[in-house]
CSV table of C-alpha atoms in Angstrom, one decimal:
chain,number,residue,atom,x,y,z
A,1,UNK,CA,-23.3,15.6,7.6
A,2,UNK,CA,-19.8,15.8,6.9
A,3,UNK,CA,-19.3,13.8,10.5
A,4,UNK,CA,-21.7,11.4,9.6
A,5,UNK,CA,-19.8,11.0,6.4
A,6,UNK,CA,-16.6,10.1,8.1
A,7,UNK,CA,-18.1,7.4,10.5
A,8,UNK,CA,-19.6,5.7,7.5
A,9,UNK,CA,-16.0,5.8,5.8
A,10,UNK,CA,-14.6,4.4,9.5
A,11,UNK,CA,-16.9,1.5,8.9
A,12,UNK,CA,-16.1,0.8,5.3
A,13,UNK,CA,-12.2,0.7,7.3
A,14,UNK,CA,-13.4,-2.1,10.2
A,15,UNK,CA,-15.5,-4.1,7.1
A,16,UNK,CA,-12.4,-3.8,4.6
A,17,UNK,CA,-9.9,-4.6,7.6
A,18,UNK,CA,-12.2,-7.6,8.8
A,19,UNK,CA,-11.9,-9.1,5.0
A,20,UNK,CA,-8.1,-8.7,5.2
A,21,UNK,CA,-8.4,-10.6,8.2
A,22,UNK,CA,-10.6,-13.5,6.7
A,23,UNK,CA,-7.6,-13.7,3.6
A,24,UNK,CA,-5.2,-14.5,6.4
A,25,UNK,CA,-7.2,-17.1,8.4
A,26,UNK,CA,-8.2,-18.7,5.3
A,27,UNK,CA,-4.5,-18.6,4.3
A,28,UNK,CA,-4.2,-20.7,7.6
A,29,UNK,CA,-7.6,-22.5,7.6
A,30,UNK,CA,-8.6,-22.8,4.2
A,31,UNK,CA,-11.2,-20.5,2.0
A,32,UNK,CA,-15.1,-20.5,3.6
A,33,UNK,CA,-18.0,-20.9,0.6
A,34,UNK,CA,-15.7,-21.7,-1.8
A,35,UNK,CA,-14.4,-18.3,-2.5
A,36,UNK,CA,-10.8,-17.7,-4.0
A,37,UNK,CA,-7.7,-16.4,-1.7
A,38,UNK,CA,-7.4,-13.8,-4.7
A,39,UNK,CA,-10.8,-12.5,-4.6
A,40,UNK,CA,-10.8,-11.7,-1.4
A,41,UNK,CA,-7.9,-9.6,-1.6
A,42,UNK,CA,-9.3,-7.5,-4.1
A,43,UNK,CA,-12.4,-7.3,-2.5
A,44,UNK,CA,-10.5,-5.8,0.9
A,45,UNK,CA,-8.1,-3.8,-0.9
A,46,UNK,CA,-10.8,-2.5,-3.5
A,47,UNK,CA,-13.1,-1.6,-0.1
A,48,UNK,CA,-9.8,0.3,1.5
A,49,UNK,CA,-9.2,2.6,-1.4
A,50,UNK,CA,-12.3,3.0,-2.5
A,51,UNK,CA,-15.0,3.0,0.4
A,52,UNK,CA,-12.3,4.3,3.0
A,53,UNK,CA,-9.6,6.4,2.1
A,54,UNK,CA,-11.0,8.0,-0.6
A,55,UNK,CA,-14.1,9.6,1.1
A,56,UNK,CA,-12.2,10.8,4.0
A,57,UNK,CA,-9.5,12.7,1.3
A,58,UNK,CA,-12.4,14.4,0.2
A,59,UNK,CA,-13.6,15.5,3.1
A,60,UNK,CA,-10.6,16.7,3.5
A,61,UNK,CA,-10.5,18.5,0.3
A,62,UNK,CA,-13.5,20.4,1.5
A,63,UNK,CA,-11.9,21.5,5.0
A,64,UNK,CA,-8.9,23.0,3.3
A,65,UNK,CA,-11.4,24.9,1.0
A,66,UNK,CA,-13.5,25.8,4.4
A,67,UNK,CA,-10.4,26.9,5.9
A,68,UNK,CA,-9.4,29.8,3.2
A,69,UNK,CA,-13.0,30.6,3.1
A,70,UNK,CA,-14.6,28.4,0.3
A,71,UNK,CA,-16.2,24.9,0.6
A,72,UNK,CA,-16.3,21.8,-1.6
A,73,UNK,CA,-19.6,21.8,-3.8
A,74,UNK,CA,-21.4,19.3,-2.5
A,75,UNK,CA,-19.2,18.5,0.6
A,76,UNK,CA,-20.5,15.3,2.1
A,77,UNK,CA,-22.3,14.4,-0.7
A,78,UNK,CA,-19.3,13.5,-3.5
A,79,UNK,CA,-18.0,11.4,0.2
A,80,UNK,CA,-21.0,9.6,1.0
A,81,UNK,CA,-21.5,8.9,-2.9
A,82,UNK,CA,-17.9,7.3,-2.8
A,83,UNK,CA,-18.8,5.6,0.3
A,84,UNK,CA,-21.9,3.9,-1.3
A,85,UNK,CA,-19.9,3.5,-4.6
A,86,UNK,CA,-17.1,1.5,-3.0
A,87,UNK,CA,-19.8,-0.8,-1.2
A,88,UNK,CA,-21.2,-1.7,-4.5
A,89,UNK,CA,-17.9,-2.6,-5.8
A,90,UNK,CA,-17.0,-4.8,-2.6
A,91,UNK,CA,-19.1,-8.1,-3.7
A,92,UNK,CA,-18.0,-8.5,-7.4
A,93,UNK,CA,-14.7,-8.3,-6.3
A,94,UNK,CA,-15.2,-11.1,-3.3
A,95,UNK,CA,-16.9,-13.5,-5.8
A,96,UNK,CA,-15.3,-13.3,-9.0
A,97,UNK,CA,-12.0,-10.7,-8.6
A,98,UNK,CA,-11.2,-9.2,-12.2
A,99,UNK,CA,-13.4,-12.0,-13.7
A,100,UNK,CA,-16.8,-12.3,-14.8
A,101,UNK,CA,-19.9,-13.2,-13.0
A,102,UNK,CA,-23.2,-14.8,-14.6
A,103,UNK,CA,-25.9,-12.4,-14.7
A,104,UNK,CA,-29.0,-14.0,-16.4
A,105,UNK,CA,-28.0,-15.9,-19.1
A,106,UNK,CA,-24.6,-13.4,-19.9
A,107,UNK,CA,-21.4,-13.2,-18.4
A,108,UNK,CA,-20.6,-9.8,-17.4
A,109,UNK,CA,-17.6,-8.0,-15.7
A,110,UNK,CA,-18.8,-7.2,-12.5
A,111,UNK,CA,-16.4,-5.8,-10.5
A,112,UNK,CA,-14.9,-3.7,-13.4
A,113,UNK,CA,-18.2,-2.0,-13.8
A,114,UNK,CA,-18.3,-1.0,-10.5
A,115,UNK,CA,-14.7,0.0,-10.7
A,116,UNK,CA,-16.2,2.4,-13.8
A,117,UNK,CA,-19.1,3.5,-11.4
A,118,UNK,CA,-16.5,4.4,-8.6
A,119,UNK,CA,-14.6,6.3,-11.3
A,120,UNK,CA,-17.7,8.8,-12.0
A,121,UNK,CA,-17.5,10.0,-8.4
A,122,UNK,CA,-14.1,10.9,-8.5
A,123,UNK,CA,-14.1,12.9,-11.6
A,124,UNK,CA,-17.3,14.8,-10.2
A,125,UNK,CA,-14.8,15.1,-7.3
A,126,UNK,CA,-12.8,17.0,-9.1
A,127,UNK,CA,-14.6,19.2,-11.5
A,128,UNK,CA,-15.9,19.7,-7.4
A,129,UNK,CA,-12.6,20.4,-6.2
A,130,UNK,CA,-11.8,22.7,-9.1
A,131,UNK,CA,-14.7,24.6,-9.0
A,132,UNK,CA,-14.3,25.1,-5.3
A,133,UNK,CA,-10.1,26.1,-5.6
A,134,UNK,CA,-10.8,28.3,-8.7
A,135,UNK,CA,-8.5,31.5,-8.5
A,136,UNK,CA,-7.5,30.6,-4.9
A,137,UNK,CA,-3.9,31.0,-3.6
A,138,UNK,CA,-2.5,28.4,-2.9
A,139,UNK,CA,-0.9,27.2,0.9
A,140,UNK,CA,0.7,23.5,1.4
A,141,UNK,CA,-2.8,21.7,1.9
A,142,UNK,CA,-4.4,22.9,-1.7
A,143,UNK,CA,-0.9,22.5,-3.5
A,144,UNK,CA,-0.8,18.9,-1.8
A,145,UNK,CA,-4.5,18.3,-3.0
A,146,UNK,CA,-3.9,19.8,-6.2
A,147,UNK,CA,-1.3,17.2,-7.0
A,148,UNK,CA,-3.1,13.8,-5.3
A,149,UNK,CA,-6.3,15.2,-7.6
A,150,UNK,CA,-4.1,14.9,-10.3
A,151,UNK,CA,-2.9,11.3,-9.7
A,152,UNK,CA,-6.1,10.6,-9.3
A,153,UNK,CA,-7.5,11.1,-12.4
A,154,UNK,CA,-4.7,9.4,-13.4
A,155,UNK,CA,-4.5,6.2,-11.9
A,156,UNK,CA,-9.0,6.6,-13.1
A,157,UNK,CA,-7.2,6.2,-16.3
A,158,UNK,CA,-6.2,2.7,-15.4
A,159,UNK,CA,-9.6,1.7,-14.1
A,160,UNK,CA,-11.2,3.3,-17.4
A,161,UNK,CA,-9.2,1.0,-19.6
A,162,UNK,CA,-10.2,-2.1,-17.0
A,163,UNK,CA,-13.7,-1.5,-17.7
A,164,UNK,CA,-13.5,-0.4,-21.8
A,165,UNK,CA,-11.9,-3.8,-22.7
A,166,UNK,CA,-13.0,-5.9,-20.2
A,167,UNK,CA,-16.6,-4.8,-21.4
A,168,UNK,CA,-15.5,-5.4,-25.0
A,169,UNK,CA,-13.4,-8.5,-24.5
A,170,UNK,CA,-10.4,-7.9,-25.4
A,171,UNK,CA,-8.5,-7.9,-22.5
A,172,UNK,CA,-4.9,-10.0,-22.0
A,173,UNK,CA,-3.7,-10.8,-19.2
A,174,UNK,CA,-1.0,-8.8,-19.9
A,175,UNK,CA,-2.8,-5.9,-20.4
A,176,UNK,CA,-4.9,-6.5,-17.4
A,177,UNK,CA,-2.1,-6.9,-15.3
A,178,UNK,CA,-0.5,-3.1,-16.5
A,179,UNK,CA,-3.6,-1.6,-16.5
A,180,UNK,CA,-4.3,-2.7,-12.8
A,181,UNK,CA,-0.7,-1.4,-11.7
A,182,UNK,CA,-1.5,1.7,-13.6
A,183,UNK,CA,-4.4,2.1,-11.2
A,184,UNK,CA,-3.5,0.8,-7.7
A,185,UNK,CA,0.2,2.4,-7.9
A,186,UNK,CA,-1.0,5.6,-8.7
A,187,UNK,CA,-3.8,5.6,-6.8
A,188,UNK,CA,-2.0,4.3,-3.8
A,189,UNK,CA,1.4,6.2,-4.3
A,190,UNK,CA,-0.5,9.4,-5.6
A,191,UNK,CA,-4.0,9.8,-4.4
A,192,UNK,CA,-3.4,8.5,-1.2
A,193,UNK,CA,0.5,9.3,-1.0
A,194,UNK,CA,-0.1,13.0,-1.5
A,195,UNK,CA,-3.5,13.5,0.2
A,196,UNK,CA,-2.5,12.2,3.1
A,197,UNK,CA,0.5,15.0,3.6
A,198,UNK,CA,-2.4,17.3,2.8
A,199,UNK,CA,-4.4,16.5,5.7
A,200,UNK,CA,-1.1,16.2,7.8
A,201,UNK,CA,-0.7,19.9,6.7
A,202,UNK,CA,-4.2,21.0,7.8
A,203,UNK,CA,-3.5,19.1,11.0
A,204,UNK,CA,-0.4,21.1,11.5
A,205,UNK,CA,-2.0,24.3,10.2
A,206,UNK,CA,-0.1,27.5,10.3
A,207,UNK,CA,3.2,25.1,11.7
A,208,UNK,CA,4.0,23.9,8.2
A,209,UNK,CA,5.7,26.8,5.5
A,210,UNK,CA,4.9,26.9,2.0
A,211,UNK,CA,6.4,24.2,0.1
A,212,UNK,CA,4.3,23.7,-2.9
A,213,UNK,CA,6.9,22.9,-5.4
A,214,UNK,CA,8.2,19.9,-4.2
A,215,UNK,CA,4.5,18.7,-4.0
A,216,UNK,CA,4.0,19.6,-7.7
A,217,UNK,CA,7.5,17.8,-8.3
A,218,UNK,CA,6.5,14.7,-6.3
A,219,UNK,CA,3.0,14.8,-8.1
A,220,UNK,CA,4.5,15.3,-11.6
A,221,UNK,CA,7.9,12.0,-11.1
A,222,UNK,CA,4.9,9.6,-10.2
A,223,UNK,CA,2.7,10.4,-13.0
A,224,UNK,CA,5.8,10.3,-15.7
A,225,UNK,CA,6.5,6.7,-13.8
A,226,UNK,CA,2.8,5.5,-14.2
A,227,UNK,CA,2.5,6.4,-17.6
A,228,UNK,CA,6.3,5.4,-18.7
A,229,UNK,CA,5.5,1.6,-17.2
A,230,UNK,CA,2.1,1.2,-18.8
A,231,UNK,CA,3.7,2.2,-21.7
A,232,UNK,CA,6.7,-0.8,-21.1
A,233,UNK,CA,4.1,-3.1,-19.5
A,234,UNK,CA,1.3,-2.8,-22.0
A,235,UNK,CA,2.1,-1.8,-25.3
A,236,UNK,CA,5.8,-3.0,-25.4
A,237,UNK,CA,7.4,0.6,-26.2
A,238,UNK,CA,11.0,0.1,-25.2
A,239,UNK,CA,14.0,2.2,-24.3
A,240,UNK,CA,11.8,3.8,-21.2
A,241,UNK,CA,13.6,2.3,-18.1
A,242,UNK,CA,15.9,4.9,-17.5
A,243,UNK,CA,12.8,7.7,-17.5
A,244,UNK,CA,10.6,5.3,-15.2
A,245,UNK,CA,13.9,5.0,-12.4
A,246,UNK,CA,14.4,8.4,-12.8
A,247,UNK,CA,10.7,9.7,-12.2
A,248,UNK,CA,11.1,7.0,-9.3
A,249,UNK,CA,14.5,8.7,-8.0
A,250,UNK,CA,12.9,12.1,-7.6
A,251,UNK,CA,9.3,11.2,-6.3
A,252,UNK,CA,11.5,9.7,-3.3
A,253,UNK,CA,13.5,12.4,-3.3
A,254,UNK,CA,10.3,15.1,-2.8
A,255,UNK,CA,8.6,12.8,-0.6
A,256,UNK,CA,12.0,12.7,2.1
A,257,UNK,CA,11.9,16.8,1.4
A,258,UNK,CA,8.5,16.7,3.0
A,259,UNK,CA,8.7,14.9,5.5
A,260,UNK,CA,11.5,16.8,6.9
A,261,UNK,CA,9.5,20.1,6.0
A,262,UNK,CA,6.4,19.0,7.7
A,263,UNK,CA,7.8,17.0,10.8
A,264,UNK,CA,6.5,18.2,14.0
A,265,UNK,CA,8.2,19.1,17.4
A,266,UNK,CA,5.5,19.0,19.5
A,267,UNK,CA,4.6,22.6,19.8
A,268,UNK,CA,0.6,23.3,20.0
A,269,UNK,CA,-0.3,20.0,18.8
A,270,UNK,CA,-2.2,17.6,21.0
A,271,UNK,CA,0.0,14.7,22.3
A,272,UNK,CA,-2.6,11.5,20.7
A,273,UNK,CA,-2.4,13.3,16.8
A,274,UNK,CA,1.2,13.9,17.5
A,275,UNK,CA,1.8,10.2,17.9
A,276,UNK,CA,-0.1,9.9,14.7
A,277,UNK,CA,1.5,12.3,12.6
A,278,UNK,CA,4.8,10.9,13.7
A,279,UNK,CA,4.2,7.6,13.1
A,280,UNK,CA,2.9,8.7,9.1
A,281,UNK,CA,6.1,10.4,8.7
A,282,UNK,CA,8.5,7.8,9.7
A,283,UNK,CA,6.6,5.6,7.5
A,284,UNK,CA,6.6,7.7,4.9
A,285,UNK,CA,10.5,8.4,5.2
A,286,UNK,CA,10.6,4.3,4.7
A,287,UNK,CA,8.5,4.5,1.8
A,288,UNK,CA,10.5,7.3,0.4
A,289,UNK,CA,13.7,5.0,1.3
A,290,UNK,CA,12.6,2.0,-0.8
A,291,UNK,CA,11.3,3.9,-3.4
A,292,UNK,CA,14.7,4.8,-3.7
A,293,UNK,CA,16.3,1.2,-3.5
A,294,UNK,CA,13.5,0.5,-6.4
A,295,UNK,CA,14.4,3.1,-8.8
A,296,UNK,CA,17.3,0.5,-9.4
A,297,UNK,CA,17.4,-2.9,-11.2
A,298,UNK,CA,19.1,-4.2,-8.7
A,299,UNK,CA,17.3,-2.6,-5.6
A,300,UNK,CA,13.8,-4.1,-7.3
A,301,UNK,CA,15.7,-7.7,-7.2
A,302,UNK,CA,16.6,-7.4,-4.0
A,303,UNK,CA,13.2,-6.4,-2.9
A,304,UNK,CA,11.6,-8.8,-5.0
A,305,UNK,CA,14.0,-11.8,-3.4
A,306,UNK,CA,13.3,-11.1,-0.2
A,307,UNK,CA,9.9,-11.1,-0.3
A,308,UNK,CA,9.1,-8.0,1.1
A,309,UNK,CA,5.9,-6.4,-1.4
A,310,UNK,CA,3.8,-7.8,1.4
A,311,UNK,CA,5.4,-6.3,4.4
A,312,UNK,CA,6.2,-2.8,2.7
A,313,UNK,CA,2.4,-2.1,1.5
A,314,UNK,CA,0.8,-2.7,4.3
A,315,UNK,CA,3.0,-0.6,6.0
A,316,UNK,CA,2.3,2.1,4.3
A,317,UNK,CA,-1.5,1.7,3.5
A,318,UNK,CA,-2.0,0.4,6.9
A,319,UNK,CA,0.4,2.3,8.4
A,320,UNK,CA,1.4,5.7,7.2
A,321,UNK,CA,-2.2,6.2,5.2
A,322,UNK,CA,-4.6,5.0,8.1
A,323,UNK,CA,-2.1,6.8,10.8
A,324,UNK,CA,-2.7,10.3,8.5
A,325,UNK,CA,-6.3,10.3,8.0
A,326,UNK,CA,-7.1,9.0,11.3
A,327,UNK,CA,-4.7,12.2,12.4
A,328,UNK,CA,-6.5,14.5,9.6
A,329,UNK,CA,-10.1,13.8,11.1
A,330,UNK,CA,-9.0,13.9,14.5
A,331,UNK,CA,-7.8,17.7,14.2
A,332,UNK,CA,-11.5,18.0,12.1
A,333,UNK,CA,-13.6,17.0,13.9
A,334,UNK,CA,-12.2,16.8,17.3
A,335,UNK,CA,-10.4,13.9,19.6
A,336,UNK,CA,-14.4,12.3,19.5
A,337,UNK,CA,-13.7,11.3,15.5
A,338,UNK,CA,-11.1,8.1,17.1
A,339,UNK,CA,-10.5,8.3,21.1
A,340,UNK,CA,-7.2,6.1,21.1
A,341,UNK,CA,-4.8,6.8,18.6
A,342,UNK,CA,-2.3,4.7,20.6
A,343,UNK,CA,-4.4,1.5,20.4
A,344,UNK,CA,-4.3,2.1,16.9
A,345,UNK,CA,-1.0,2.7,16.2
A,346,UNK,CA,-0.2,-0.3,18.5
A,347,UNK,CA,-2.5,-2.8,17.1
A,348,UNK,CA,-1.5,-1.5,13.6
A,349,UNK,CA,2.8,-2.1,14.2
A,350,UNK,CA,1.9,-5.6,15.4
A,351,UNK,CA,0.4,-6.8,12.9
A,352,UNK,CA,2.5,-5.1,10.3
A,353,UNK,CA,5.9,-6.7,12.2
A,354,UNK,CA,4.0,-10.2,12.1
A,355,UNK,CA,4.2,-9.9,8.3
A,356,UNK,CA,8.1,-9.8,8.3
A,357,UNK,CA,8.3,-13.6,9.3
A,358,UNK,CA,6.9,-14.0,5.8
A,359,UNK,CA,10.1,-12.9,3.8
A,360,UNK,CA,13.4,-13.9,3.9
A,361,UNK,CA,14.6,-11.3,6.1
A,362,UNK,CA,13.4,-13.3,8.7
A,363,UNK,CA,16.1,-15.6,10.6
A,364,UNK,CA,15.0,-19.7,9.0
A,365,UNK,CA,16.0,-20.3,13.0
A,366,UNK,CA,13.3,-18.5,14.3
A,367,UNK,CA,10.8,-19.3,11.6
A,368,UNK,CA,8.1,-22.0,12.0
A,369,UNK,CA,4.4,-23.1,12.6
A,370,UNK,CA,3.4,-20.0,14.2
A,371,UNK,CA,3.8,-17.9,11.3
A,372,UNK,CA,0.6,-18.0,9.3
A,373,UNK,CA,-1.7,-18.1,12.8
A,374,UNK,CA,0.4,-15.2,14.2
A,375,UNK,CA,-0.4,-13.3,10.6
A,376,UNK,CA,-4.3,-14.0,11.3
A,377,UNK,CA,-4.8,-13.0,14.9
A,378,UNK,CA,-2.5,-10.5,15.0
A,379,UNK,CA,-4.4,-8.9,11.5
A,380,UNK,CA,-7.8,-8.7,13.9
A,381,UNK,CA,-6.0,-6.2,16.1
A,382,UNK,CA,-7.2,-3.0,13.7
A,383,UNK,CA,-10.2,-3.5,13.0
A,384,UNK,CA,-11.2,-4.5,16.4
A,385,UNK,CA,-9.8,-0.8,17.6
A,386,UNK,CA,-11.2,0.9,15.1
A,387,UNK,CA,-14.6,-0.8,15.5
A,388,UNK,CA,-14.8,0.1,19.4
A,389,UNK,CA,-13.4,4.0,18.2
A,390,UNK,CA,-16.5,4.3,15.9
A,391,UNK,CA,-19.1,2.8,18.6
A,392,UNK,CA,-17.5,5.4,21.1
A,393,UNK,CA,-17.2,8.4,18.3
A,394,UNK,CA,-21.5,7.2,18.2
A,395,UNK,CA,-22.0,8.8,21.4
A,396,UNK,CA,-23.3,11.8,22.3
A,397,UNK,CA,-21.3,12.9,25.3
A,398,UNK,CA,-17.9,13.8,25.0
A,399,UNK,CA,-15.4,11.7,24.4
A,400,UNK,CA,-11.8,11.5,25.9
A,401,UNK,CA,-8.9,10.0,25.3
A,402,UNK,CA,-8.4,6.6,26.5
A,403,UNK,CA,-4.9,5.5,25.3
């Protein structure tokens, strides 16, 4: 079940990762059926948090449980329900985005419905995950998942307030706009941010000390960050830029601490999930690094100028996140869950270093036509790998390595 569960998030990855790749081609070629370049970047971000990395979190939730001699209530269930929760969300989001779609003879908010429906899951999650940790000592993995449950629920605060006024009407774009980075920032930076050393610790297993306070720390700067801007953002409160750089300052600050506790030398861990873990801690250091750089006016201009939102997000939710779990289920469930890690990892750093011609980093001498087609094909690259994995992981026989 729990396996079964995984392969269904692995396809919810190759459908998500396929959508990203029909924003960049229609970047290039035009929209198809008259959809919107926006909507079908929510609709393959909105399928990557919710219908991929957030099942295979909680099936990690429930091995670190398994591993002090508990289990998750409901195990596969609360992942399969997130699966089929996220799926549901996937077409609002294509067709109308944030906006509103005609059902009968009313105009209702799709997409932020669903977002509502996917928010139900993860609180059961983690009355779940509560439930199942009550009284438990904690190690690295359940302090890690202790703190990305936390940003969770959260960043579900975000979503709640999406689907409350949207419902009612009284949404502003303004308010919109905060409430949304309220829930993707939190989500991303905390949910996945956090999680995804959790599995690395499980992957790592008795290799990684005790470290729980920075994880708490890291855990507590982002949510004084997400609340401090939706406060700015939102409702206008002033005076609370110095506490949002600050919270910034030291979530960068615990994430670099962790990396350096958790990275690996090589010793009893297989050579493919090596790669993988390596890779999500380098790119985690770099997140950690600009994290720092925008805990400062100027740093966020720089940034901002450069055009590098783009490039830095997708190497960390493509990267480091998609590097982690893939890492996470391969110590899980065996070397069967992806066969080629280094296919991955490959197909992945191309296509993130084809984004870097898109900001002002790049030499204008080298820049040029080939840009926006480069983007595309080079963007087919994951999903393609990760499509073959899951046919292979299908199989009964075993499995092996092939790159």
């Amino acid at each position: 079940m729990r396996l079964a569960a995984w392969r269904l998030a692995l396809a919810c990855f190759v459908l998500a990762a396929l959508t990203g790749a029909l924003f960049r081609f229609s970047a290039y070629f035009g929209t198809p059926y008259g959809l919107l370049l926006g909507n079908i970047r929510h609709a393959h971000s909105h399928l990557m948090f919710f219908a991929w990395a957030t099942p295979v979190l909680m099936l990690l939730a429930d091995e670190a449980l398994r591993r002090r001699g508990r289990r998750l209530p409901g195990s596969a269930g609360v992942a399969i329900a997130a699966v089929v929760c996220g799926l549901l969300a996937f077409t609002p989001f294509l067709l109308s985005g944030y906006g509103m779609l005609p059902v009968g003879d009313r105009l209702l908010p799709l997409s932020m419905m669903a977002s509502g429906v996917n928010g139900l899951v993860w609180y059961a999650f983690a009355v779940l995950y509560l439930v199942g940790s009550w009284r438990l000592t904690r190690d690295l993995p359940l302090r890690l998942l202790d703190g990305a449950t936390v940003l969770l629920l959260v960043s579900s605060v975000g979503a709640v307030l999406l689907a409350k006024e949207g419902a009612s009407h009284t949404l502003t774009p303004i308010t919109m706009a905060a409430y949304v980075d309220l829930f993707l920032t939190s989500f991303a930076d905390g949910w996945f941010g956090i999680g995804v050393l959790a599995g690395l610790a499980l992957a790592l297993a008795a290799r990684v000390e005790r470290f729980g306070w920075v994880a708490w720390t890291l855990a507590a700067a982002l949510s004084a960050r997400a609340f401090t801007r939706l406060f700015q953002d939102a409702y206008g409160v002033a005076g609370l830029g110095f506490l949002e750089s600050g919270a910034g300052f030291v979530a960068a600050v615990a994430w670099l601490l962790l990396v350096w506790r958790m990275w690996p030398h090589g010793s009893g861990v297989e050579r493919g999930t090596l790669l993988l873990i390596r890779a999500t801690l380098a790119l985690m250091a770099l997140k950690a690094v600009v994290e720092l750089v925008l805990a400062t006016p100027a740093g966020e201009q720089w940034v901002d100028q450069q055009g590098l939102r783009v490039f830095l997000l997708h190497a960390f939710l493509l990267g480091a996140v998609t590097f982690g779990l893939v890492a996470a289920a391969r110590e899980v469930f065996g070397r069967r869950a992806f066969p080629f890690p280094r296919w991955l990892v490959a197909s992945v750093v191309v296509m993130v270093f084809l984004l870097l011609p898109q900001t002002r980093l790049w030499p204008a001498a080298l820049a040029g036509f080939w840009m926006l087609p480069a983007a595309a094909w080079s963007s087919l690259g994951p999903p393609v790998v990760a499509g073959v994995a899951l046919v292979l992981s299908l199989k009964r026989r075993r499995v092996q390595d092939l790159g």
